[in-house]
PDB file of C-alpha atoms and ligand atoms in Angstrom:
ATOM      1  CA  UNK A1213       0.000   0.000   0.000  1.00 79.00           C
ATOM      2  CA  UNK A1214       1.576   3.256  -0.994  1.00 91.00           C
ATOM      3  CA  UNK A1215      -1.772   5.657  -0.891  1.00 95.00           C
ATOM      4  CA  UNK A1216      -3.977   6.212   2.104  1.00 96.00           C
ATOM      5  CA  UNK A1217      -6.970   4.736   1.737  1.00 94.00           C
ATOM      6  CA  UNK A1218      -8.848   7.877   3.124  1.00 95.00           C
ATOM      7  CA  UNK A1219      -6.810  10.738   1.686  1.00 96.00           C
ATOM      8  CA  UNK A1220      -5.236   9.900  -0.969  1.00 96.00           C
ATOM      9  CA  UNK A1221      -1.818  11.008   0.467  1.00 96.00           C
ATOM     10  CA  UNK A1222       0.886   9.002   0.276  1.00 96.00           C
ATOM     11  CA  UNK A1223       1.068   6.960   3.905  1.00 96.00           C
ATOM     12  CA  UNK A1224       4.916   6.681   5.118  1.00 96.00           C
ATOM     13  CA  UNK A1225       6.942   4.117   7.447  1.00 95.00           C
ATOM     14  CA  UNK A1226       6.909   5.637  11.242  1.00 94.00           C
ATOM     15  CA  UNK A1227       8.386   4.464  14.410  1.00 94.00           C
ATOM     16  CA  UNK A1228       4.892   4.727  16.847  1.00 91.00           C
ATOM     17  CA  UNK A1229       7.190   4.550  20.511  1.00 92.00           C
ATOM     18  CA  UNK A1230       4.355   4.171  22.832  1.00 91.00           C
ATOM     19  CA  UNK A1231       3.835   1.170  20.710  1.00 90.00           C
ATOM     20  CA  UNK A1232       7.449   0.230  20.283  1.00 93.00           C
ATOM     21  CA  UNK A1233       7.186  -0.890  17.036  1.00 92.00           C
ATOM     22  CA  UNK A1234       6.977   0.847  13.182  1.00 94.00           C
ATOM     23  CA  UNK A1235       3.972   1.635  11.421  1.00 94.00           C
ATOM     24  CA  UNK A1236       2.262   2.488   8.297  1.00 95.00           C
ATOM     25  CA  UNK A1237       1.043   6.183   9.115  1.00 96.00           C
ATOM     26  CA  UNK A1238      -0.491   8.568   6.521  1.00 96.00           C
ATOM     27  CA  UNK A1239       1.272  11.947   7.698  1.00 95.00           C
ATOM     28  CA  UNK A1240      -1.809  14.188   6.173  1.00 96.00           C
ATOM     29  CA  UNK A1241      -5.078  12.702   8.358  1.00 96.00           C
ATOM     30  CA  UNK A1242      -2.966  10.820  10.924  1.00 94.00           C
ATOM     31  CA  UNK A1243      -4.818   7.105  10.046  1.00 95.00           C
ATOM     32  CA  UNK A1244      -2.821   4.442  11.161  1.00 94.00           C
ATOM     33  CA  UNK A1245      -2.365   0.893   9.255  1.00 93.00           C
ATOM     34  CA  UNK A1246      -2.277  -2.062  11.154  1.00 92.00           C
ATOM     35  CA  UNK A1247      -0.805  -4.815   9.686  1.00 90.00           C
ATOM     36  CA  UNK A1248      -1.224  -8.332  11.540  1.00 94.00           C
ATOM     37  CA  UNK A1249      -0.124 -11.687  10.565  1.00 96.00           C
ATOM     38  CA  UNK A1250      -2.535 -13.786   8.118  1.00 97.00           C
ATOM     39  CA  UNK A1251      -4.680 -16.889   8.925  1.00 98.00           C
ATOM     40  CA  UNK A1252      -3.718 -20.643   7.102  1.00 96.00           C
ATOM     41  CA  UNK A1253      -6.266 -22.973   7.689  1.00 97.00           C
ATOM     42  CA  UNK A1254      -5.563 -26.869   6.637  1.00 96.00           C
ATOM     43  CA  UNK A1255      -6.764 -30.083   6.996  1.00 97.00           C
ATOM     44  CA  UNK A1256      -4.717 -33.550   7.187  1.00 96.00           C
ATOM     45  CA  UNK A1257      -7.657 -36.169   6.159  1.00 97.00           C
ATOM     46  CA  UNK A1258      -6.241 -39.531   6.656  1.00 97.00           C
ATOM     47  CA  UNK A1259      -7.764 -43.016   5.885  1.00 97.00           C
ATOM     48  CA  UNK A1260      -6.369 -46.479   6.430  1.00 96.00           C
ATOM     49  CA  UNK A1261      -2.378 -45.669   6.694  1.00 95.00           C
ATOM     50  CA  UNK A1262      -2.584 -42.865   3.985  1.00 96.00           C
ATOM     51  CA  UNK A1263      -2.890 -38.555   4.106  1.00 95.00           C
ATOM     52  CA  UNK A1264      -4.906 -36.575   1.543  1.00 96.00           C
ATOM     53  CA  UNK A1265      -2.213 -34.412  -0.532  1.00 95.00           C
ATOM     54  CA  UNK A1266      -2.098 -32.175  -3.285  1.00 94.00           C
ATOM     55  CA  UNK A1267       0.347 -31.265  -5.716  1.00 93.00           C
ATOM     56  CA  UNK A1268       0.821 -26.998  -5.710  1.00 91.00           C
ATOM     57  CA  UNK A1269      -0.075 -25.287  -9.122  1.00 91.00           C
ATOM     58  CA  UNK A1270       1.020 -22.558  -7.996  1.00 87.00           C
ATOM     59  CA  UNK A1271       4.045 -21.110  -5.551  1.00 88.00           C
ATOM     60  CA  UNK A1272       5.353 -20.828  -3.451  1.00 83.00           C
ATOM     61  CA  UNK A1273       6.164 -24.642  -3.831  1.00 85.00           C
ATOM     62  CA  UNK A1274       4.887 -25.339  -7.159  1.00 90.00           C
ATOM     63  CA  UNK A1275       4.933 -29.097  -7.860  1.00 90.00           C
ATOM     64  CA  UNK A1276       5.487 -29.811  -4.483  1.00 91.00           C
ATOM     65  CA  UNK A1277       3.203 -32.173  -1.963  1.00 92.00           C
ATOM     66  CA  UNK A1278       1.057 -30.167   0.724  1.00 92.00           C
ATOM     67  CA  UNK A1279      -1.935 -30.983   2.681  1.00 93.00           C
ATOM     68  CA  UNK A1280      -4.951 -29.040   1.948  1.00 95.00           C
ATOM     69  CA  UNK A1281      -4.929 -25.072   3.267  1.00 95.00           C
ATOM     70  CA  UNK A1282      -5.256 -21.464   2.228  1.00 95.00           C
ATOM     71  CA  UNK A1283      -6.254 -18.267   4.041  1.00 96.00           C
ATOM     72  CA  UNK A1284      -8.822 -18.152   6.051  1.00 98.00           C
ATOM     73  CA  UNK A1285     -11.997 -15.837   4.995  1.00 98.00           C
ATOM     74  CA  UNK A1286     -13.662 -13.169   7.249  1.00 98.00           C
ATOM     75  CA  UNK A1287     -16.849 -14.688   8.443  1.00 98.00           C
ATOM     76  CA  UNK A1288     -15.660 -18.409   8.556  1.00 98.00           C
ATOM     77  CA  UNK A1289     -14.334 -20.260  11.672  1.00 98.00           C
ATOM     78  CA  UNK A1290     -11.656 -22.023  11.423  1.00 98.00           C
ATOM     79  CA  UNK A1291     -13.145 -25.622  11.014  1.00 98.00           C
ATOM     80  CA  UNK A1292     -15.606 -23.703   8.030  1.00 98.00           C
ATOM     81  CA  UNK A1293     -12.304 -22.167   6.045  1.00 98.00           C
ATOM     82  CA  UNK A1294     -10.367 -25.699   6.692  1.00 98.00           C
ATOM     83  CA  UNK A1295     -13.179 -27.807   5.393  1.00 98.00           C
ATOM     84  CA  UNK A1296     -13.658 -25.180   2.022  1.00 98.00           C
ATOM     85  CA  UNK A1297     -10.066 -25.796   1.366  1.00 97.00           C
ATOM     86  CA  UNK A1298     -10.389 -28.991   1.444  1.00 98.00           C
ATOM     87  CA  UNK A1299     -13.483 -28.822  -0.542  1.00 97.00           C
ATOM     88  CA  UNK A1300     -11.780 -26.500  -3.345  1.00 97.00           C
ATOM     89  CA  UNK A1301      -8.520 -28.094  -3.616  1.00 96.00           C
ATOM     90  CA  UNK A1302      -9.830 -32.031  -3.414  1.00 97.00           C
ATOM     91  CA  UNK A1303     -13.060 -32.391  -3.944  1.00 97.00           C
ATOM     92  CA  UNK A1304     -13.541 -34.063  -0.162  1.00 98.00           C
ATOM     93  CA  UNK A1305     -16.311 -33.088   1.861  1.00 98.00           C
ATOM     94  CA  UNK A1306     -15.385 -33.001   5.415  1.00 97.00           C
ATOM     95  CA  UNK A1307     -17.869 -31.627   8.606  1.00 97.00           C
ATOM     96  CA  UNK A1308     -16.613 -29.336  10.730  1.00 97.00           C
ATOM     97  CA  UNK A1309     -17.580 -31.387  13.527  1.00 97.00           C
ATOM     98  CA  UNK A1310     -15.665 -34.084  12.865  1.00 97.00           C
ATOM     99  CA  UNK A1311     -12.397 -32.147  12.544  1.00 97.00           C
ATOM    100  CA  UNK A1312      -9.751 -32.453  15.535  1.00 96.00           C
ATOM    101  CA  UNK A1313      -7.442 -29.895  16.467  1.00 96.00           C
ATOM    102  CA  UNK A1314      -4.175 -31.043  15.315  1.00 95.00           C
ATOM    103  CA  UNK A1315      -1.426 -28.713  15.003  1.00 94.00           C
ATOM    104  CA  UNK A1316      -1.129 -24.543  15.297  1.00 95.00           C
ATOM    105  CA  UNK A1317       2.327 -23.139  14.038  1.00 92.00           C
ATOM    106  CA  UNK A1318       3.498 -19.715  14.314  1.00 92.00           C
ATOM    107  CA  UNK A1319       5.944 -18.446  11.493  1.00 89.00           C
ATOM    108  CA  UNK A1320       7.135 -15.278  11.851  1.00 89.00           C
ATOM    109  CA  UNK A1321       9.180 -15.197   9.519  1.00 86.00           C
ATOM    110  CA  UNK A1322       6.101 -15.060   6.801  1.00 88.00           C
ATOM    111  CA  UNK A1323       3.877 -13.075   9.266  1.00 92.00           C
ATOM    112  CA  UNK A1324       1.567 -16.190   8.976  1.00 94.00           C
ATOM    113  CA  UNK A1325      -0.388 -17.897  11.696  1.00 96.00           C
ATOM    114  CA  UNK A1326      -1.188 -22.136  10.419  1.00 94.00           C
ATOM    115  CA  UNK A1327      -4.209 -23.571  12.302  1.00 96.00           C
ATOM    116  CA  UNK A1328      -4.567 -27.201  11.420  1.00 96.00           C
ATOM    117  CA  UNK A1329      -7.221 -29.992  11.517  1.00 97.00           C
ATOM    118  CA  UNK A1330      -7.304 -33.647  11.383  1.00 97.00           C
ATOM    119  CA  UNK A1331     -10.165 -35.887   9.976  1.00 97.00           C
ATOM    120  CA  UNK A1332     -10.329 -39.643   9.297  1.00 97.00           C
ATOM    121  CA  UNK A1333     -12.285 -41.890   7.125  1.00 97.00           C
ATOM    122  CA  UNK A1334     -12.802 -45.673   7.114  1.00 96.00           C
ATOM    123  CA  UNK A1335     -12.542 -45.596   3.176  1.00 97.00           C
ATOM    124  CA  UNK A1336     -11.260 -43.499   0.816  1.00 96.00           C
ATOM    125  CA  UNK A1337     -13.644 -40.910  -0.466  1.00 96.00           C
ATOM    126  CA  UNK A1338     -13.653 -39.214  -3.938  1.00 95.00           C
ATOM    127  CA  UNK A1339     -11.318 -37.074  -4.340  1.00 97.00           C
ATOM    128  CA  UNK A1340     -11.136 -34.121  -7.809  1.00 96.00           C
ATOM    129  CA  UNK A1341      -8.802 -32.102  -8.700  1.00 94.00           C
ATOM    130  CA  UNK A1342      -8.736 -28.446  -7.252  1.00 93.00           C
ATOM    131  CA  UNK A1343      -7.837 -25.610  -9.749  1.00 90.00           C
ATOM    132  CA  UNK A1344      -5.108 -25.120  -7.303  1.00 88.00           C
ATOM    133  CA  UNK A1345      -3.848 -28.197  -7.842  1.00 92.00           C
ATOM    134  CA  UNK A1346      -2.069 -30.437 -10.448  1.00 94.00           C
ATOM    135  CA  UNK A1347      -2.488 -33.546  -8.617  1.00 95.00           C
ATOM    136  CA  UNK A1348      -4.465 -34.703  -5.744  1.00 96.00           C
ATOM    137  CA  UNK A1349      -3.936 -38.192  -3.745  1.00 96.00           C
ATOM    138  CA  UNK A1350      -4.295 -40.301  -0.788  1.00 96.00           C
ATOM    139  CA  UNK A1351      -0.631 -40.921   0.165  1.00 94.00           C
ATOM    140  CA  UNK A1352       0.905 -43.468   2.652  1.00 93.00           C
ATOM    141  CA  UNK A1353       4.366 -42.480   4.066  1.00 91.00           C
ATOM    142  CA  UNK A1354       6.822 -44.350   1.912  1.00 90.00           C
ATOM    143  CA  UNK A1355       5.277 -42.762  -1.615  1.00 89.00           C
ATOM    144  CA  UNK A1356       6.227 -39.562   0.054  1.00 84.00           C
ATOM    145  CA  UNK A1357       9.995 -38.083  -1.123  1.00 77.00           C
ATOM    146  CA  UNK A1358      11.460 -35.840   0.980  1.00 70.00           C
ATOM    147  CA  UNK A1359      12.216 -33.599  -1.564  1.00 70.00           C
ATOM    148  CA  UNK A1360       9.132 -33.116  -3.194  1.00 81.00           C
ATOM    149  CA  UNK A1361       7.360 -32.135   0.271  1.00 78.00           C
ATOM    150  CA  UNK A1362       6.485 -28.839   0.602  1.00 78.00           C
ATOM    151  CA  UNK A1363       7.706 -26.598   3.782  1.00 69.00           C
ATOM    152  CA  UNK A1364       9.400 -29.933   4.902  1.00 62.00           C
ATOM    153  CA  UNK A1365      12.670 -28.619   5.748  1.00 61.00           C
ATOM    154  CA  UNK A1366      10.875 -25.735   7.857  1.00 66.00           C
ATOM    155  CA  UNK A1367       8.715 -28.293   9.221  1.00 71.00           C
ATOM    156  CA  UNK A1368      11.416 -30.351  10.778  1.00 71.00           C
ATOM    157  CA  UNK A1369      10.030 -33.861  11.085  1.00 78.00           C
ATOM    158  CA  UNK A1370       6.214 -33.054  11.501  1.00 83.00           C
ATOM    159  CA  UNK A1371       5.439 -35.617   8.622  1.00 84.00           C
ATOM    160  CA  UNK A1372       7.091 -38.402  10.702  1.00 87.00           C
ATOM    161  CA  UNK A1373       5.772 -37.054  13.542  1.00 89.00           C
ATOM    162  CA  UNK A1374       2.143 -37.255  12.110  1.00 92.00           C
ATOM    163  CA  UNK A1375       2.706 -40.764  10.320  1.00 93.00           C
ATOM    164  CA  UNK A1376       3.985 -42.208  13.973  1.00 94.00           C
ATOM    165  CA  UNK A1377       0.631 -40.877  15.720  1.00 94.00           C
ATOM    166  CA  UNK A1378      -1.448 -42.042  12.590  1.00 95.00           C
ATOM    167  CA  UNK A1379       0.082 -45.882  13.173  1.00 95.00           C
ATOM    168  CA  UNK A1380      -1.106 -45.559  16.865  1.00 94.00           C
ATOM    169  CA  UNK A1381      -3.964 -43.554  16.596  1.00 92.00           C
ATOM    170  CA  UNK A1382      -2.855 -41.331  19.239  1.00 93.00           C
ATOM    171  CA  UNK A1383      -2.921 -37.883  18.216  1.00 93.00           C
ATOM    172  CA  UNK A1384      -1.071 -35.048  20.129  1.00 92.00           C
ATOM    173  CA  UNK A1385      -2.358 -31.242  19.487  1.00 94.00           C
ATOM    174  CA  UNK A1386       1.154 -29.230  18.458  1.00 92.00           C
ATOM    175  CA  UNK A1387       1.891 -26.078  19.322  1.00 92.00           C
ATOM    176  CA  UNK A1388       4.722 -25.530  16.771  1.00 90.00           C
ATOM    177  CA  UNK A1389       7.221 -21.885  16.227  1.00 89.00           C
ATOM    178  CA  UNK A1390       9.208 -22.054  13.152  1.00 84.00           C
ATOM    179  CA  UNK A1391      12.693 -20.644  12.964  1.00 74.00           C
ATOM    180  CA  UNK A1392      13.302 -17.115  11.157  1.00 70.00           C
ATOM    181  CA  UNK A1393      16.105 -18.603   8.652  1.00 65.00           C
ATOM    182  CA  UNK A1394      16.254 -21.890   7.734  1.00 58.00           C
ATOM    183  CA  UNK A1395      19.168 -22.685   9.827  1.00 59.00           C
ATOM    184  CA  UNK A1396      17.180 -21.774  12.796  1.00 65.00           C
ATOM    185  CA  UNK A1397      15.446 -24.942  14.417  1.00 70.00           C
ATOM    186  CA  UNK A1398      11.840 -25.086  14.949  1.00 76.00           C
ATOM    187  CA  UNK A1399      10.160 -25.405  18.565  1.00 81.00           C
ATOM    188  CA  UNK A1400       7.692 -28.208  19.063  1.00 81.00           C
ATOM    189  CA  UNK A1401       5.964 -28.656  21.880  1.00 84.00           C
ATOM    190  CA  UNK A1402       3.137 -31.373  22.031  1.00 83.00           C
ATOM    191  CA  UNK A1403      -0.207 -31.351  24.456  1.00 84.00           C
ATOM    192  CA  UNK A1404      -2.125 -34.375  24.928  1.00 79.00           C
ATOM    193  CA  UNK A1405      -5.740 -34.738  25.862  1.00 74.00           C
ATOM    194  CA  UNK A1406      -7.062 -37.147  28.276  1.00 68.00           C
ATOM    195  CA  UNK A1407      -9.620 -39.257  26.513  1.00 58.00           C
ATOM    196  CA  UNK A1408     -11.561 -39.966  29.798  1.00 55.00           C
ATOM    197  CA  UNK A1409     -12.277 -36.025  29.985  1.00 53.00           C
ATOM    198  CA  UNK A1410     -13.760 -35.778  26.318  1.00 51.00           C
ATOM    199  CA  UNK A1411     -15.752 -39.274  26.522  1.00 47.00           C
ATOM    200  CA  UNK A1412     -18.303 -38.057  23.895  1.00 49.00           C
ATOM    201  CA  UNK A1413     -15.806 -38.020  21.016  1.00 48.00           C
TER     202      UNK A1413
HETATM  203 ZN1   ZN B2711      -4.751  10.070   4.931  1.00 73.29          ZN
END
């Protein structure tokens, strides 16, 4: 944004001290612009020992493996803009009430904020091909190459990490913080919930 959106001035970079940080400030009417970090919503649907993937058509990571997400929408929750994803990029219809918190990862670096969900099915449903997508498919972990993984080497071993849990059906919820460079490592830290306290799942 170069313009302000009230005044048609052009808005300038200013160090706000009371909030200790730099802002966007148009210097004619005084409007400040806020800029916060961005909403990914995802799902990881899973059947038998397989995940539900797409190939990106577009980049970052074109060609490359993800699961299901994009930015979330004003007026969705987070279960409703997971589930559309899903919907848009594979064809799969998933309810938001069956979707399990699964992972929430802060990245800084990309001023992103990646809220994750987890859904299982006892066979495979239909899956089509998102315009987002040049390939869509239910993958188990050995058909998966490291290299062709998107956000794998920021990710550290979460695709191992979600494999493992899918063998034993015990599923963590991750609170994850990405690095700032990619030498950085990322911090993981895993929460479990007691089944006894959420019997009606
Ligand atoms: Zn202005």
């Amino acid at each position: 944004m170069k313009y302000c959106s009230e005044c048609g001035h052009s808005i300038e970079r200013r160090w706000i001290a009371e909030q200790g940080r730099e802002r966007y400030v148009c210097p004619s009417c005084g409007l400040t612009y806020y800029t916060n970090p961005r909403v990914i919503v995802g799902c990881l649907v899973y059947c038998g020992a397989k995940i539900l993937l797409c190939r990106r058509a577009q980049e970052p990571a074109r060609g490359q493996w993800a699961i299901p997400a994009g930015f979330l929408e004003c007026g969705e929750t987070l279960e409703e803009g997971a589930a559309r994803e899903t919907l848009e990029e594979t064809g799969v219809v998933v309810a938001t009430g069956d979707l399990h918190l699964y992972s929430v990862v802060n990245m800084i670096a990309i001023e992103q904020v990646a809220v994750s969900f987890r859904v299982g099915f006892t066979s495979e449903p239909m899956i089509r091909c998102g315009s987002e997508c040049l390939e869509v498919a239910f993958k188990a972990e050995h058909e998966i190459s490291q290299e062709n993984f998107a956000w794998l080497r920021s990710m550290g071993d979460a695709q191992q990490r979600f494999f493992r849990e899918l063998r034993s059906n015990e599923f963590g919820i991750h609170m994850v913080t990405l690095g700032t460079t990619q030498a950085d490592q990322c911090g993981w830290r895993e929460y479990k919930i007691d089944s006894t306290t959420n019997a009606k799942d």
